[in-house]
Coordinates of C-alpha atoms in Angstrom, one line a residue:
X72 CA 0.0 -0.2 0.4
X73 CA 0.9 3.5 -0.8
X74 CA 0.7 6.4 1.7
X75 CA -2.0 8.8 0.2
X76 CA -3.6 10.0 3.8
X77 CA -3.2 10.3 7.8
X78 CA -4.6 8.3 10.5
X79 CA -4.3 8.7 14.2
X80 CA -5.0 6.2 16.6
X81 CA -5.9 6.5 19.9
X82 CA -6.5 6.4 23.2
X83 CA -5.3 3.6 25.5
X84 CA -2.6 1.3 25.0
X85 CA -0.9 -0.4 27.9
X86 CA 1.9 -4.3 27.9
X87 CA -0.3 -7.8 27.5
X88 CA 1.7 -10.7 28.9
X89 CA 0.3 -13.0 26.1
X90 CA 0.1 -17.0 27.8
X91 CA -1.2 -20.3 25.9
X92 CA -3.3 -22.7 28.0
X93 CA -2.4 -26.2 27.9
X94 CA -3.8 -29.5 29.7
X95 CA -1.1 -30.2 31.9
X96 CA -0.2 -26.2 33.0
X97 CA -2.9 -25.5 34.4
X98 CA -4.1 -28.8 35.8
X99 CA -1.3 -28.6 37.9
X100 CA -2.8 -25.1 39.5
X101 CA -6.0 -26.4 39.1
X102 CA -5.7 -29.0 41.4
X103 CA -4.6 -27.8 44.3
X104 CA -7.7 -24.8 44.6
X105 CA -10.6 -27.6 45.8
X106 CA -12.5 -25.2 43.2
X107 CA -15.8 -27.1 43.1
X108 CA -18.6 -26.7 40.5
X109 CA -20.2 -23.7 43.1
X110 CA -17.5 -21.9 42.0
X111 CA -18.0 -21.3 38.1
X112 CA -19.7 -18.3 37.8
X113 CA -18.6 -15.2 35.5
X114 CA -16.8 -13.4 38.9
X115 CA -17.3 -9.9 39.2
X116 CA -14.9 -9.4 41.8
X117 CA -11.7 -10.7 41.4
X118 CA -9.3 -11.0 44.8
X119 CA -7.5 -15.0 44.9
X120 CA -5.8 -16.5 42.8
X121 CA -8.4 -19.5 43.3
X122 CA -10.9 -16.4 42.2
X123 CA -8.7 -15.9 38.8
X124 CA -8.3 -20.4 38.2
X125 CA -12.0 -20.5 38.6
X126 CA -12.5 -17.2 36.5
X127 CA -10.9 -18.9 33.5
X128 CA -12.7 -22.0 34.4
X129 CA -15.3 -20.1 33.8
X130 CA -14.9 -19.3 30.6
X131 CA -13.2 -23.1 28.9
X132 CA -16.8 -24.2 30.0
X133 CA -19.5 -21.3 28.3
X134 CA -17.1 -21.2 25.9
X135 CA -16.7 -17.0 25.0
X136 CA -14.4 -14.5 26.0
X137 CA -14.1 -11.5 28.4
X138 CA -12.8 -9.1 30.0
X139 CA -12.4 -8.9 34.3
X140 CA -10.6 -6.5 36.9
X141 CA -7.8 -7.7 39.1
X142 CA -8.4 -6.5 42.5
X143 CA -3.9 -6.6 43.2
X144 CA -2.3 -6.8 40.2
X145 CA 0.0 -8.9 42.5
X146 CA -2.1 -11.8 41.3
X147 CA -1.0 -11.0 37.9
X148 CA 2.4 -11.2 38.9
X149 CA 1.7 -15.0 40.8
X150 CA -0.4 -16.9 38.1
X151 CA 2.7 -15.6 35.2
X152 CA 4.9 -17.2 37.5
X153 CA 3.8 -20.5 36.7
X154 CA 3.7 -20.4 32.3
X155 CA 6.3 -19.8 30.4
X156 CA 4.7 -15.7 28.6
X157 CA 4.9 -13.0 26.0
X158 CA 5.3 -9.9 26.2
X159 CA 3.6 -7.6 24.2
X160 CA 2.3 -4.2 22.7
X161 CA -1.5 -4.1 24.0
X162 CA -4.4 -1.7 23.3
X163 CA -6.3 -1.2 20.1
X164 CA -4.5 1.5 18.9
X165 CA -1.1 0.4 18.7
X166 CA -2.7 -2.9 17.7
X167 CA -4.0 -1.3 14.9
X168 CA -0.6 0.8 14.7
X169 CA 1.2 -2.2 13.9
X170 CA -0.6 -4.4 11.9
X171 CA -0.9 -0.8 9.4
X172 CA 2.9 -1.0 10.1
X173 CA 3.1 -4.3 8.2
X174 CA 2.0 -2.9 4.5
X175 CA 4.1 0.2 5.9
X176 CA 1.7 2.4 7.0
X177 CA 2.0 5.1 8.9
X178 CA 0.3 6.3 12.3
X179 CA 0.1 8.3 14.7
X180 CA -0.3 7.6 18.2
X181 CA -1.5 9.3 21.2
X182 CA -0.3 7.0 24.2
X183 CA -1.2 6.8 28.2
X184 CA 1.4 4.9 29.3
X185 CA 4.9 5.0 28.1
X186 CA 8.0 2.6 29.2
X187 CA 11.8 0.6 27.4
X188 CA 9.2 -1.8 26.8
X189 CA 6.5 -0.1 24.7
X190 CA 9.3 1.9 23.0
X191 CA 11.6 -1.0 21.7
X192 CA 8.2 -2.7 20.0
X193 CA 6.4 -0.4 18.3
X194 CA 8.2 0.2 14.1
X195 CA 9.2 3.1 13.6
X196 CA 6.9 3.9 11.2
X197 CA 5.5 5.3 14.2
X198 CA 4.7 8.7 15.6
X199 CA 3.0 9.1 19.3
X200 CA 2.6 11.6 22.2
X201 CA 2.2 9.9 25.3
X202 CA -0.3 11.9 28.9
X203 CA 2.1 10.8 31.1
X204 CA 5.1 12.5 32.0
X205 CA 6.7 9.4 33.8
X206 CA 7.5 6.0 33.3
X207 CA 4.4 3.1 34.1
X208 CA 3.7 -0.3 33.4
X209 CA 0.0 -1.9 34.7
X210 CA 0.9 -5.6 32.8
X211 CA -2.6 -6.6 31.6
X212 CA -3.1 -10.9 31.7
X213 CA -4.8 -12.0 28.2
X214 CA -5.2 -15.9 29.5
X215 CA -5.4 -18.1 25.3
X216 CA -6.8 -21.1 25.1
X217 CA -7.9 -23.3 22.4
X218 CA -10.5 -25.7 21.1
X219 CA -11.0 -28.9 23.4
X220 CA -8.9 -27.6 26.0
X221 CA -9.8 -30.3 29.2
X222 CA -9.9 -29.7 32.4
X223 CA -10.0 -32.3 35.9
X224 CA -12.0 -30.5 38.9
X225 CA -13.2 -32.3 42.2
X226 CA -14.1 -34.7 39.6
X227 CA -15.4 -32.8 37.3
X228 CA -14.8 -32.2 33.2
X229 CA -14.7 -28.4 31.4
X230 CA -13.8 -28.7 28.2
X231 CA -13.8 -25.8 26.7
X232 CA -16.4 -24.7 23.4
X233 CA -14.1 -23.6 20.7
X234 CA -11.4 -21.0 20.8
X235 CA -10.9 -17.3 22.6
X236 CA -9.6 -15.2 25.2
X237 CA -9.7 -13.5 28.3
X238 CA -8.3 -10.3 29.5
X239 CA -7.4 -9.6 33.4
X240 CA -6.6 -6.4 34.3
X241 CA -5.4 -3.6 36.6
X242 CA -3.7 -0.7 34.9
X243 CA -4.4 2.6 36.6
X244 CA -3.0 4.8 33.1
X245 CA -5.5 3.6 31.4
X246 CA -8.5 4.0 34.6
X247 CA -7.6 7.7 34.6
X248 CA -7.3 7.9 30.8
X249 CA -5.5 11.9 30.8
X250 CA -5.6 13.1 27.6
X251 CA -2.9 14.7 25.4
X252 CA -4.4 17.2 23.8
X253 CA -1.0 17.7 21.0
X254 CA -2.7 14.3 19.5
X255 CA -5.6 16.2 18.4
X256 CA -3.5 19.4 17.6
X257 CA -1.1 17.7 15.7
X258 CA -3.6 14.9 13.6
X259 CA -5.8 18.4 12.5
X260 CA -5.6 17.3 9.2
X261 CA -5.3 13.5 9.3
X262 CA -8.4 11.4 6.6
X263 CA -9.4 9.8 10.0
X264 CA -9.3 9.5 13.7
X265 CA -9.7 6.7 15.6
X266 CA -11.1 6.9 19.5
X267 CA -10.7 3.2 21.6
X268 CA -10.3 2.0 24.7
X269 CA -13.0 4.8 27.3
X270 CA -14.5 1.6 28.7
X271 CA -10.5 1.0 31.0
X272 CA -12.1 4.3 32.9
X273 CA -14.7 3.3 35.7
X274 CA -15.5 6.2 37.9
X275 CA -18.7 7.9 36.3
X276 CA -17.9 11.9 36.6
X277 CA -13.9 11.2 35.1
X278 CA -15.3 9.6 32.1
X279 CA -17.8 12.7 31.5
X280 CA -15.2 14.5 32.1
X281 CA -13.1 12.8 29.7
X282 CA -15.7 13.1 26.8
X283 CA -15.8 16.1 27.4
X284 CA -11.9 17.0 27.4
X285 CA -11.9 15.6 23.6
X286 CA -15.1 17.1 22.5
X287 CA -13.3 20.3 23.0
X288 CA -10.8 19.0 21.1
X289 CA -12.4 17.7 18.0
X290 CA -14.3 20.9 17.9
X291 CA -11.3 23.3 17.8
X292 CA -8.3 20.9 16.0
X293 CA -10.5 18.1 13.6
X294 CA -14.0 19.9 12.6
X295 CA -13.6 17.3 9.3
X296 CA -12.0 14.4 10.4
X297 CA -14.0 11.5 10.0
X298 CA -14.2 9.8 12.8
X299 CA -14.0 5.7 13.7
X300 CA -15.0 4.7 17.3
X301 CA -14.1 1.1 18.4
X302 CA -16.2 -0.3 21.3
X303 CA -15.4 -2.9 24.0
X304 CA -16.9 -3.8 26.6
X305 CA -17.8 -1.5 29.2
X306 CA -17.5 -2.2 33.2
X307 CA -20.7 -1.0 34.1
X308 CA -23.5 -1.0 31.6
X309 CA -24.3 2.6 32.2
X310 CA -21.0 4.5 30.5
X311 CA -21.7 3.6 26.9
X312 CA -25.2 6.4 27.0
X313 CA -22.2 8.6 28.5
X314 CA -20.2 7.5 25.5
X315 CA -23.2 8.5 22.2
X316 CA -24.5 11.4 23.8
X317 CA -21.0 12.9 23.4
X318 CA -19.4 11.6 21.5
X319 CA -22.7 10.2 18.6
X320 CA -22.3 13.9 16.8
X321 CA -18.8 13.3 16.1
X322 CA -18.5 9.7 15.0
X323 CA -18.6 8.5 11.1
X324 CA -17.8 4.4 12.1
X325 CA -18.9 2.8 14.4
X326 CA -17.4 -0.3 15.6
X327 CA -18.2 -3.3 17.4
X328 CA -18.2 -7.2 17.5
X329 CA -20.8 -9.4 18.5
X330 CA -20.4 -9.9 21.3
X331 CA -20.8 -5.6 23.1
X332 CA -24.2 -6.0 19.7
X333 CA -25.9 -8.0 22.0
X334 CA -24.6 -7.1 24.7
X335 CA -26.6 -3.3 23.6
X336 CA -30.0 -5.3 22.2
X337 CA -30.4 -8.0 25.7
X338 CA -29.8 -10.8 23.5
X339 CA -28.1 -14.1 21.9
X340 CA -28.7 -13.9 18.5
X341 CA -28.4 -16.8 16.0
X342 CA -25.4 -15.5 13.9
X343 CA -26.0 -16.9 10.7
X344 CA -29.6 -16.1 11.0
X345 CA -29.8 -12.9 8.3
X346 CA -33.3 -12.4 9.5
X347 CA -32.2 -12.2 12.8
X348 CA -29.0 -9.9 12.3
X349 CA -31.0 -7.3 10.2
X350 CA -33.4 -7.1 13.2
X351 CA -31.0 -6.8 15.5
X352 CA -28.9 -3.7 13.9
X353 CA -32.2 -2.2 13.0
X354 CA -32.5 -2.3 17.1
X355 CA -28.4 -1.5 17.6
X356 CA -28.9 1.8 15.4
X357 CA -32.0 2.8 17.3
X358 CA -29.1 3.4 20.5
X359 CA -26.2 3.9 18.4
X360 CA -27.0 7.0 15.4
X361 CA -24.5 7.2 13.3
X362 CA -23.9 7.0 9.7
X363 CA -22.3 3.4 9.6
X364 CA -22.0 0.5 11.9
X365 CA -19.1 -1.9 11.3
X366 CA -19.9 -5.1 12.8
X367 CA -17.2 -7.7 12.9
X368 CA -17.5 -11.8 14.6
X369 CA -15.7 -14.9 13.3
X370 CA -17.9 -15.4 10.4
X371 CA -18.6 -12.6 8.7
X372 CA -18.1 -8.6 9.3
X373 CA -20.8 -6.1 7.8
X374 CA -20.9 -2.3 7.5
X375 CA -24.3 -1.4 7.9
X376 CA -26.3 2.8 7.6
X377 CA -26.2 5.1 4.1
X378 CA -22.4 4.9 3.5
X379 CA -21.7 1.4 3.1
X380 CA -20.1 1.7 -0.4
X381 CA -17.6 4.1 0.9
X382 CA -16.4 1.1 3.1
X383 CA -17.0 -2.7 0.7
X384 CA -13.0 -3.1 0.2
X385 CA -12.5 -1.8 3.7
X386 CA -14.5 -4.5 5.0
X387 CA -12.0 -7.5 3.3
X388 CA -9.0 -6.2 4.0
X389 CA -10.1 -6.1 8.2
X390 CA -11.2 -9.7 7.4
X391 CA -7.7 -10.6 6.0
X392 CA -5.7 -8.5 8.1
X393 CA -8.0 -10.4 11.5
X394 CA -7.3 -13.5 9.7
X395 CA -3.2 -13.4 9.3
X396 CA -3.0 -12.1 12.8
X397 CA -5.1 -15.7 13.5
X398 CA -2.2 -17.6 11.5
X399 CA 0.4 -16.0 12.2
X400 CA 0.5 -14.0 15.4
X401 CA 2.7 -11.4 15.7
X402 CA 4.9 -12.3 13.2
X403 CA 3.3 -12.5 10.8
X404 CA 4.6 -10.2 7.1
X405 CA 3.0 -8.4 4.3
X406 CA 2.9 -11.9 2.2
X407 CA 1.2 -13.5 5.0
X408 CA -1.4 -11.0 4.1
X409 CA -1.3 -11.2 0.2
X410 CA -1.1 -15.4 1.1
X411 CA -4.3 -15.1 3.7
X412 CA -6.2 -12.6 0.7
X413 CA -6.1 -15.9 -1.3
X414 CA -7.8 -17.9 0.5
X415 CA -10.8 -19.8 0.5
X416 CA -13.8 -18.1 2.2
X417 CA -16.4 -19.7 5.3
X418 CA -19.6 -22.0 2.4
X419 CA -21.3 -20.6 5.8
X420 CA -20.6 -17.7 6.0
X421 CA -21.3 -16.5 2.2
X422 CA -24.1 -18.1 2.4
X423 CA -25.5 -16.3 5.2
X424 CA -23.7 -12.8 3.3
X425 CA -25.6 -13.0 0.3
X426 CA -28.8 -13.3 2.2
X427 CA -29.1 -10.8 4.1
X428 CA -27.8 -8.7 0.9
X429 CA -30.9 -9.8 -0.5
X430 CA -32.7 -8.0 2.8
X431 CA -31.0 -4.9 2.8
X432 CA -30.4 -2.4 0.5
X433 CA -28.6 -0.9 3.7
X434 CA -25.8 -3.9 4.7
X435 CA -23.1 -5.1 2.9
X436 CA -21.4 -8.0 3.8
X437 CA -18.0 -10.5 3.7
X438 CA -17.8 -13.2 4.2
X439 CA -14.8 -14.4 6.9
X440 CA -12.4 -16.8 5.9
X441 CA -11.8 -20.6 5.8
X442 CA -8.6 -22.3 9.1
X443 CA -8.1 -25.1 10.0
X444 CA -5.6 -25.0 11.4
X445 CA -5.6 -25.2 15.4
X446 CA -2.9 -23.5 17.3
X447 CA -3.9 -20.1 16.6
X448 CA -4.0 -16.7 18.0
X449 CA -6.7 -15.5 19.5
X450 CA -5.5 -11.6 20.6
X451 CA -6.4 -9.1 19.7
X452 CA -8.7 -10.1 16.3
X453 CA -10.8 -7.2 16.2
X454 CA -7.4 -5.0 17.0
X455 CA -6.1 -6.1 14.0
X456 CA -10.0 -5.7 12.3
X457 CA -9.2 -2.7 12.5
X458 CA -5.8 -1.9 11.3
X459 CA -6.9 -4.0 8.1
X460 CA -9.8 -1.6 7.2
X461 CA -8.0 1.4 8.3
X462 CA -5.2 1.1 6.2
X463 CA -7.8 0.4 3.1
X464 CA -9.4 3.0 4.2
X465 CA -7.0 6.0 4.4
X466 CA -4.6 4.6 2.0
X467 CA -4.5 2.5 -1.3
X468 CA -3.2 -0.1 -3.1
X469 CA 0.3 -0.4 -5.2

């Protein structure tokens, strides 16, 4: 791709400790903890090592992914001491920047955390400003698990339904989400500006203050810039309403995954039922009034709204990028991206896309790519989708 326009990516970042669960290693931690069926539920509070292990077993049992707060960061250090782990940069903005860099696309980042690990891992063609004046480190624990991982406890067995990931955090920098106005000032001529990471804020008054500051910066510096908002699971269900109230007038593209979509409409939906998905999109747009909704799932990605013609190739690029990360992890190349683009699509997904496009001219849908390998990466796939989408939306082909 050749650089034609600029992309600004904000707002948060972090360091991830990535662990791939294996049966033998996880079983060694589970067995001494005397965990019973009563311990396996969706926990709001995680204060001990037993809590975190029980929470992981819940996600394995349901096949879901999710994000949970930990009361004490020492629990993360205690858990990671039992496993080999990989240190990476996390957060939608930096992950999107890193996959865009694979294709030679420059970007400009807003960071809330900076340290020697961040400086070492960020690509050289990524510029940034940070809102924190001192170095800091609040690692996130990212647990990947494969399909059919088997764990035994208290005469019971859990078998994971599908590959997924769980995130455990205690991150003061992202919870505070200080914002450096230079990010907006330096990117006043950007073509697209990504806003993400606001879900890390846990205080409603602080969220309102940050939203006020963001809108003031957008009004001052970024009146003619296309705003792409990437959703994420908030810890408090009231918080998204505050975001919508402040930011929807500025947002051109509102992007979310299937879990977030289902959370907002209050029901689980068959992702391969075209009528049910179309109805869900209609319900979603009643809450989220933007020109274009983007929904990305494991089966497909779609655009819904009035500007869908502008994003057909960007949708496809998002799917290709997410699938490349799924197949190859962090260390993929541009050649891996282009070889992924040549792979066949999932047949059931293509059928779905054809049917939903026939139901409404407000929908454009792209099928996922068929991947049969078992050793896949489940971390950061949504972030990779965003990076692929923005790379195509702001840049062009060679």
